[in-house]
Every structure is written in C-alpha cells, then in structure tokens.
Coordinates of N, CA and C in Angstrom, one line a residue:
X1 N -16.3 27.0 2.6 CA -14.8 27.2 2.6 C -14.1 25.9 2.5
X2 N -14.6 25.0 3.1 CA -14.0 23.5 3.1 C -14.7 22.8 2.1
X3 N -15.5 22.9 1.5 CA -16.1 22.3 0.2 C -15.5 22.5 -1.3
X4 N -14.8 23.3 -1.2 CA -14.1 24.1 -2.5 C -12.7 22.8 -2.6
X5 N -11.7 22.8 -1.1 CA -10.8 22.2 -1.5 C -11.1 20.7 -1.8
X6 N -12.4 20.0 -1.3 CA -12.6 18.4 -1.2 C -13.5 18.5 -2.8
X7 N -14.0 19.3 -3.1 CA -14.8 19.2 -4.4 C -13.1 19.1 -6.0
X8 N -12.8 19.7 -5.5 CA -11.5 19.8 -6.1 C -10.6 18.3 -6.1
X9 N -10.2 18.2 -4.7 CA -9.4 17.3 -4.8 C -10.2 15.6 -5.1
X10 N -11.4 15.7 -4.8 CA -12.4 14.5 -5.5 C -12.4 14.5 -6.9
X11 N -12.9 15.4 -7.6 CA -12.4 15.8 -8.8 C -11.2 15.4 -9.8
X12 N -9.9 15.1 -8.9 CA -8.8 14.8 -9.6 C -8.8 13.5 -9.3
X13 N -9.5 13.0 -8.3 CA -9.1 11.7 -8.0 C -10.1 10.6 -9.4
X14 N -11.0 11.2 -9.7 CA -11.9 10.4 -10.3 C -12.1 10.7 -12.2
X15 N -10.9 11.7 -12.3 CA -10.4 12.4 -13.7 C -9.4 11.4 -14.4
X16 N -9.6 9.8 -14.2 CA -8.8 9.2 -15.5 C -8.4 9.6 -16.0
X17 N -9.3 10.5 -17.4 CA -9.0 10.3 -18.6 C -7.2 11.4 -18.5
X18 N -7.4 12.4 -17.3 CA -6.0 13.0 -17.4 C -4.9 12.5 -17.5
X19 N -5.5 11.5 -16.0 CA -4.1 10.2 -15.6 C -3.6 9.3 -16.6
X20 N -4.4 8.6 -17.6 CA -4.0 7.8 -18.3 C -3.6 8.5 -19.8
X21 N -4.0 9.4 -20.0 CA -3.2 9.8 -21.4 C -1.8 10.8 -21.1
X22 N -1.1 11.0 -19.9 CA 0.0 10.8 -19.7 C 1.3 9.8 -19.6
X23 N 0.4 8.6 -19.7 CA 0.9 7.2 -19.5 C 2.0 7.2 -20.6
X24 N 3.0 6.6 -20.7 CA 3.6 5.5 -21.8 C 2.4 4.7 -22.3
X25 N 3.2 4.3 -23.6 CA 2.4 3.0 -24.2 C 2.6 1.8 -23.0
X26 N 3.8 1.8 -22.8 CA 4.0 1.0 -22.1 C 3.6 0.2 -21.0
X27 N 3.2 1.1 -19.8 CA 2.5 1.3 -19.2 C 1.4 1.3 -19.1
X28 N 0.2 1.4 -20.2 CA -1.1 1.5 -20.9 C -0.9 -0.3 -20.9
X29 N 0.1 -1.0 -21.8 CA 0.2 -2.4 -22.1 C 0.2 -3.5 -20.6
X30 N 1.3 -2.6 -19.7 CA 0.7 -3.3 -18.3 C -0.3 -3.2 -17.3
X31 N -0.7 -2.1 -18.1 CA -2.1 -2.0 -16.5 C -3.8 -2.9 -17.6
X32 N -3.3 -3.0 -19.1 CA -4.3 -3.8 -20.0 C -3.7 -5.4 -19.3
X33 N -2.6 -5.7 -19.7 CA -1.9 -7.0 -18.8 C -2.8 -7.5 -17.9
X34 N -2.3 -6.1 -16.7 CA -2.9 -6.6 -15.2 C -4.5 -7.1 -15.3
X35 N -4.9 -6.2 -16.0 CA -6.4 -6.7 -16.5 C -6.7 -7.8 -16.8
X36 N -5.9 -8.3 -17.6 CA -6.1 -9.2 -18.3 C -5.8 -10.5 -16.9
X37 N -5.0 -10.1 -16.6 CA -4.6 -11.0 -15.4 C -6.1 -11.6 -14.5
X38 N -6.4 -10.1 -14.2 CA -7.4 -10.7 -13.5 C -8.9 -10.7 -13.8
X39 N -8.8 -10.5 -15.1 CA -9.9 -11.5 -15.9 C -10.1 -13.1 -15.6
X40 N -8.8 -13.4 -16.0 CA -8.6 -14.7 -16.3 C -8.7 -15.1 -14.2
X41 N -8.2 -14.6 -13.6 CA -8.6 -15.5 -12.4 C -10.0 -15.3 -11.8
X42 N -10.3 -14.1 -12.0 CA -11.8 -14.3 -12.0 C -12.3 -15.3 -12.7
X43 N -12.1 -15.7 -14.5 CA -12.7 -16.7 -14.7 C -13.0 -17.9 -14.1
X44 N -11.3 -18.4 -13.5 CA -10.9 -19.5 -12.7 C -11.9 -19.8 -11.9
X45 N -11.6 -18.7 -11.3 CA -12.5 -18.6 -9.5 C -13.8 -18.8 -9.8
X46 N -14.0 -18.5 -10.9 CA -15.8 -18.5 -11.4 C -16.2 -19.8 -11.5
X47 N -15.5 -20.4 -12.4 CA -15.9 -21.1 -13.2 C -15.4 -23.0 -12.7
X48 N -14.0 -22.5 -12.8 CA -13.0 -23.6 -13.3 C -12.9 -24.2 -11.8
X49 N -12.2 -23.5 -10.5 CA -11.8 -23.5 -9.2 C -12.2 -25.2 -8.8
X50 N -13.7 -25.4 -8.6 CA -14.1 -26.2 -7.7 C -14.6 -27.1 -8.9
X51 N -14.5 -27.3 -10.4 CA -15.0 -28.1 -11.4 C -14.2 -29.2 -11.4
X52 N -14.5 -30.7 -11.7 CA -13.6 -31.7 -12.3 C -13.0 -31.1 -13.6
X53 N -12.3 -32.0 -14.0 CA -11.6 -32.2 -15.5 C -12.8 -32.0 -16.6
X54 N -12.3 -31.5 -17.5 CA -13.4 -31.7 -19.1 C -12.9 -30.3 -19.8
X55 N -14.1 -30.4 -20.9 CA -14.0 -29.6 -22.1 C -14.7 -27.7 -21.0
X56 N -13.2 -27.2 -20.5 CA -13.7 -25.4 -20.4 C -13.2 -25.1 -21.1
X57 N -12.4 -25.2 -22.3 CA -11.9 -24.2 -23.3 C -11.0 -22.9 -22.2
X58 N -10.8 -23.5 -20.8 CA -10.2 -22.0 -20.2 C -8.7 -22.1 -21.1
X59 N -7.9 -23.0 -21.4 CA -6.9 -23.2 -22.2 C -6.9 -22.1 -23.5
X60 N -8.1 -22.1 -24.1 CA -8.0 -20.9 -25.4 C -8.3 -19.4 -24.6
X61 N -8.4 -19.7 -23.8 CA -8.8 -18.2 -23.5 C -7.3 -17.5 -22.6
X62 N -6.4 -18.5 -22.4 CA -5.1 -18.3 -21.8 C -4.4 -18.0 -23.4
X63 N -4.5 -18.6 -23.8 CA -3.6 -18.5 -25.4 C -4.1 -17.2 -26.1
X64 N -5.4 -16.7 -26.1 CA -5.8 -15.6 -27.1 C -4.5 -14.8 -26.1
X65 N -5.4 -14.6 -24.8 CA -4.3 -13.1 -24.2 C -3.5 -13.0 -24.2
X66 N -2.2 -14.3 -24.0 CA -0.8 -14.4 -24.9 C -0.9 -14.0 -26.1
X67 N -1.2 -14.4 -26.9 CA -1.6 -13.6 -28.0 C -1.4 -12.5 -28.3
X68 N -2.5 -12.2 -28.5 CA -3.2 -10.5 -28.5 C -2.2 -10.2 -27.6
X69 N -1.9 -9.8 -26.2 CA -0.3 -9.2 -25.9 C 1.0 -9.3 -26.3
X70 N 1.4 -10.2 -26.8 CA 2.1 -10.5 -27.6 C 2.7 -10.1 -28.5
X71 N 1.4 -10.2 -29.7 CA 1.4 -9.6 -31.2 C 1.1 -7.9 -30.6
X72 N 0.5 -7.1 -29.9 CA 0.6 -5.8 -30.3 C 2.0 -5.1 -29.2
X73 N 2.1 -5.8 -28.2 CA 3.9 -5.4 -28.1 C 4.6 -5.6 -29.4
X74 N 4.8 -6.2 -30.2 CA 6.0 -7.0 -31.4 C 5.5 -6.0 -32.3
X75 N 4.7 -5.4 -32.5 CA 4.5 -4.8 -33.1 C 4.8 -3.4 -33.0
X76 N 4.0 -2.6 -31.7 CA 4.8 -1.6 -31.2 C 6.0 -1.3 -31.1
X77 N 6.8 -2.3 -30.4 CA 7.8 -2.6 -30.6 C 8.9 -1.8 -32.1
X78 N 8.1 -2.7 -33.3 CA 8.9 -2.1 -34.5 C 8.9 -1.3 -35.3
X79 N 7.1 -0.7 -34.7 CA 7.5 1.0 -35.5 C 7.7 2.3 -34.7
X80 N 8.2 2.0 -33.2 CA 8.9 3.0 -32.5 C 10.2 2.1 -32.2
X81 N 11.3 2.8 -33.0 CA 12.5 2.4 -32.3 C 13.4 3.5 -31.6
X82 N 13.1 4.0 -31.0 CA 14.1 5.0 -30.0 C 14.9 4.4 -28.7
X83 N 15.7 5.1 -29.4 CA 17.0 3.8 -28.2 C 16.9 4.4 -26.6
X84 N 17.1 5.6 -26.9 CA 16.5 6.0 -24.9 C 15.2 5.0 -24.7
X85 N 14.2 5.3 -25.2 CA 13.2 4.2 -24.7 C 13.2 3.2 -24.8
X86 N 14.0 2.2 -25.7 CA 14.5 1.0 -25.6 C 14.8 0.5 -24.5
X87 N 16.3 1.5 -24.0 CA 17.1 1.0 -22.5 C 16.1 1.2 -21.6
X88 N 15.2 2.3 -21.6 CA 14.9 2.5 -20.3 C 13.8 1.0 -20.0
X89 N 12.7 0.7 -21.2 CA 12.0 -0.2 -21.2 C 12.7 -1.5 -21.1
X90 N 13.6 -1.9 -21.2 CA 14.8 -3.1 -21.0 C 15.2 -3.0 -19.7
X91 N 15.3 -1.9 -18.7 CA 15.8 -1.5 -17.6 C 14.7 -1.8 -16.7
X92 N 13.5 -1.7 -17.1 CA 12.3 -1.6 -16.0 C 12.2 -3.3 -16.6
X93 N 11.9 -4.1 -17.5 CA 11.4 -5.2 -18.0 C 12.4 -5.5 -17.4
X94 N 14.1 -5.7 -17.3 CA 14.5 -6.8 -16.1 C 14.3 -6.5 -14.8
X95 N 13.9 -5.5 -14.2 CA 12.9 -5.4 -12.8 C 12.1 -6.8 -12.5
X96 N 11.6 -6.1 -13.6 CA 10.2 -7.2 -13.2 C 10.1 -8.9 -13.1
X97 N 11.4 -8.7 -14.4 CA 11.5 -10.4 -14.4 C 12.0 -10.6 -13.8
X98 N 13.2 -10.1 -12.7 CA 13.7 -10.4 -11.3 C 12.8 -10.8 -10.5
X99 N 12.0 -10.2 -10.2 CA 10.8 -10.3 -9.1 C 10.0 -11.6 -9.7
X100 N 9.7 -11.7 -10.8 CA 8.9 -13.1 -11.2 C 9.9 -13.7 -10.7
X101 N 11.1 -14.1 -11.5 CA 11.7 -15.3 -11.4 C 11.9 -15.6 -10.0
X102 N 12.6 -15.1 -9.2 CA 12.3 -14.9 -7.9 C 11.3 -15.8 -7.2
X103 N 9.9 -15.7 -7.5 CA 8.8 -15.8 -7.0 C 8.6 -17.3 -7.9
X104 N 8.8 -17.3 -9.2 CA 8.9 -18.6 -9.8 C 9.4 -19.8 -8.7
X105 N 11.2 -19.3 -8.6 CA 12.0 -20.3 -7.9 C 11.2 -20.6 -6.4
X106 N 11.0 -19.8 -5.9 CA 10.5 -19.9 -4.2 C 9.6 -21.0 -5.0
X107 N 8.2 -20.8 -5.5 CA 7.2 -21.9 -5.5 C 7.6 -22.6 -6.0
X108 N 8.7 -23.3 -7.0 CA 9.0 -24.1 -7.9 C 10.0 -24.9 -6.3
X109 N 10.5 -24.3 -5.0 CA 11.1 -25.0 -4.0 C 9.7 -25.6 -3.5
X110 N 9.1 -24.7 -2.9 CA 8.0 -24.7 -2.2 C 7.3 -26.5 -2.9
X111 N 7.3 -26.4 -4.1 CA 6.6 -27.6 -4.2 C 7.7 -28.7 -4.1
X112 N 8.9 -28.3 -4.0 CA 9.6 -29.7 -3.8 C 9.8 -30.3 -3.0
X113 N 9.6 -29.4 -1.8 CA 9.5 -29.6 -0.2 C 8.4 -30.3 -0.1
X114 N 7.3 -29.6 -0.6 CA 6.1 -30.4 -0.2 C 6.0 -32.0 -1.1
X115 N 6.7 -32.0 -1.8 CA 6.7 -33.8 -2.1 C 7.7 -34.7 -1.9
X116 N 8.6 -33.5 -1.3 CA 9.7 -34.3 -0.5 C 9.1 -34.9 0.4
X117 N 8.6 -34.3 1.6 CA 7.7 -34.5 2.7 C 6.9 -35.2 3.0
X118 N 6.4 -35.6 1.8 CA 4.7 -36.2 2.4 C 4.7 -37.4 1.2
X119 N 6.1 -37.0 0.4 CA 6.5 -38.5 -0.8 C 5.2 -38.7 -1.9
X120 N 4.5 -37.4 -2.1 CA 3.5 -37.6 -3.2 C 2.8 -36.1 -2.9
X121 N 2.1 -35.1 -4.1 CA 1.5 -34.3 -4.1 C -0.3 -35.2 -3.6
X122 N -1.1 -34.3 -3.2 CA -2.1 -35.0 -2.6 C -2.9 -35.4 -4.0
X123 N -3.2 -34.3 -5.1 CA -4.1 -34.8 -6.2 C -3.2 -34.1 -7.0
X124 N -3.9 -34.2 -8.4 CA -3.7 -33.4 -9.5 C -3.9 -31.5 -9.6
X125 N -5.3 -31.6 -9.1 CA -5.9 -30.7 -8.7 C -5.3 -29.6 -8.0
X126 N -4.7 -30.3 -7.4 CA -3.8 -29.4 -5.6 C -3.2 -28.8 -6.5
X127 N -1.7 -29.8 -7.3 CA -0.5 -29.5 -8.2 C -1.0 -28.3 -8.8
X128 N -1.8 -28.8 -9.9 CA -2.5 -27.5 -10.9 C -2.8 -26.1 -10.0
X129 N -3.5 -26.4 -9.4 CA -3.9 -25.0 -8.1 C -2.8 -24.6 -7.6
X130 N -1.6 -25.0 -7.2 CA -0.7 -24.5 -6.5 C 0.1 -24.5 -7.9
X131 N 0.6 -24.4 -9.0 CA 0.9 -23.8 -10.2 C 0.4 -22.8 -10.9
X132 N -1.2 -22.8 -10.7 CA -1.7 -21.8 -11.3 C -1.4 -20.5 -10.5
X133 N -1.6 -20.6 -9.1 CA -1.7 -19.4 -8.4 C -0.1 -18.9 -8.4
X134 N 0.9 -20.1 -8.2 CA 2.3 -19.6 -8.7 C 2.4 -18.3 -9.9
X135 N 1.9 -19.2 -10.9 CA 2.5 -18.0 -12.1 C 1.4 -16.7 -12.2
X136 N 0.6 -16.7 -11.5 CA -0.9 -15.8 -11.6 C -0.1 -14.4 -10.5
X137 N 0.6 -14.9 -9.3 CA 1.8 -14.5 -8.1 C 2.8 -13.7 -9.1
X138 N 3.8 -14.4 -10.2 CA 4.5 -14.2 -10.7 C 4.3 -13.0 -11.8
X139 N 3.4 -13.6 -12.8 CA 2.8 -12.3 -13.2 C 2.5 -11.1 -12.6
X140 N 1.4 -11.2 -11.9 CA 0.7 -9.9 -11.1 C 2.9 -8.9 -10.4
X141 N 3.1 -9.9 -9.4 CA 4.5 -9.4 -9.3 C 5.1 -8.3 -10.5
X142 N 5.5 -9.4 -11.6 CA 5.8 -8.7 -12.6 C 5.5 -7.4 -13.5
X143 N 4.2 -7.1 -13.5 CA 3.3 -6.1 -13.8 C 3.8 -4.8 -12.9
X144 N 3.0 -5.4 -11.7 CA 3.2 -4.4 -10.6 C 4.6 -3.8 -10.4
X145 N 5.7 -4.5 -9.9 CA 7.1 -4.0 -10.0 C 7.5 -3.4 -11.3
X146 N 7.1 -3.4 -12.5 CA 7.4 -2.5 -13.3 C 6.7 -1.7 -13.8
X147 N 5.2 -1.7 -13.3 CA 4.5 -0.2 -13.2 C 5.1 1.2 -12.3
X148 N 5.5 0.4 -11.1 CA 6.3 1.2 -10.1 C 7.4 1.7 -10.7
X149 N 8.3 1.0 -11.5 CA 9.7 1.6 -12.2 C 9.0 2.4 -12.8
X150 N 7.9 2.4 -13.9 CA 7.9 3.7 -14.7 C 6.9 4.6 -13.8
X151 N 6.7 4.5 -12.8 CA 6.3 6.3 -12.3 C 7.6 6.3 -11.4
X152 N 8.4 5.5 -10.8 CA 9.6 6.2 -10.3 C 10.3 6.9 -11.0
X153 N 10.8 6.7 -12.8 CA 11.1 7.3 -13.4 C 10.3 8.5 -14.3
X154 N 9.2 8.1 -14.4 CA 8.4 9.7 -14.6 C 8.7 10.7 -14.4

C-alpha cells in the first residue's frame, strides 16, 4: 500500500526528460550556462587553483563559452521575435543583472578595503583568485536569480 505512492513519486523525481521539454529556450540556455559555469570552475579547481603562471590555454576555454553562448542566443534571438516574450525575457534578464551587479560592486568594495588596509594586495595570485571567484559569484547569482523568475512566472 505504501510502495505504490513512493514508487510513483520516485518516478517523477528522476523523469527529466518531462521536466525539461517544458522548459523555455530560455531557460534550457541558463541551466547549459550554469553548466557551463561549473565546468569551467571545476577546471580551475583542477587544474589552474594551486599552478604558477604559464601556457593553460584556460583563457581559450573562457572565450569558446562566451562564444558559443553568445552566438546561439544572437541567434535565437532573431528568428523568434515575439514581443510578449521579448518583455518578459528583458524583465527576468534585468533581475539577474541586478543581483550580478550588486555582487560585482560589493567585491569590487571588498577589494578596496582590502588595499586600503594593508596598502598592497598580498600577490598577484590572491587578486586573480579573489576576481575570479568574484565574477564566478556573479554569474552563478545571475543564472540562478533568473531561473527562479521564469518558474515564478510559469
């Protein structure tokens, strides 16, 4: 008798393919994003984190996924033009870039304090690290807060 409702409701929980072909494009492009997001810090964390300076190429691997997201929004973009989904997508996208920018300015303070203070960042290394994780913060924010706008509007 109790196996029926947990077989069921397990069942829905692990049915993607339902959940995501209800999606927006839109939507589909941020949760690829978020991926993408944390690709790239996993790389970091893998790879780059605890390495000196030299040739990682992590730089082209930042630029393709700019890229490639990029070019297939701009594109999407110009062979759906429907104005409800315009505003609404313009309405949730300044969401998010509230919350980035937001989160920009705090660490863009945060580091001024800290070289106010101590009259020098400690390395290069630090700077970059406390930059990277800044816009990595900003991003992920950004994603997230406007994934939330489109199932609140769903």
């Amino acid at each position: 008798q109790l196996r029926a409702p947990v077989k069921l409701f397990m069942s829905n929980i692990f049915d993607m393919e339902k959940r995501m072909s209800r999606l927006g494009f839109q939507e589909k492009m941020l949760w690829a994003q978020l991926a993408g997001i944390l690709a790239v810090v996993g790389f970091y964390g893998r790879f780059l984190a605890h390495s000196g300076p030299g040739h990682h190429y992590f730089h082209a691997v930042l630029l393709v996924l700019l890229f490639l997201f990029a070019s297939v929004r701009a594109l999407v973009r110009r062979r759906s033009r429907t104005v409800l989904e315009d505003e609404r997508d313009r309405a949730v996208a300044s969401i998010g870039t509230r919350w980035s920018n937001i989160i920009l300015w705090l660490g863009l303070v945060a580091i001024l304090v800290i070289y106010w203070d101590h009259g020098s960042m400690r390395s290069a290394n630090f700077l970059i690290g406390i930059l990277f994780h800044l816009l990595v913060l900003a991003g992920s924010a950004r994603i997230i807060r406007e994934l939330v706008a489109y199932r609140m509007s769903a």
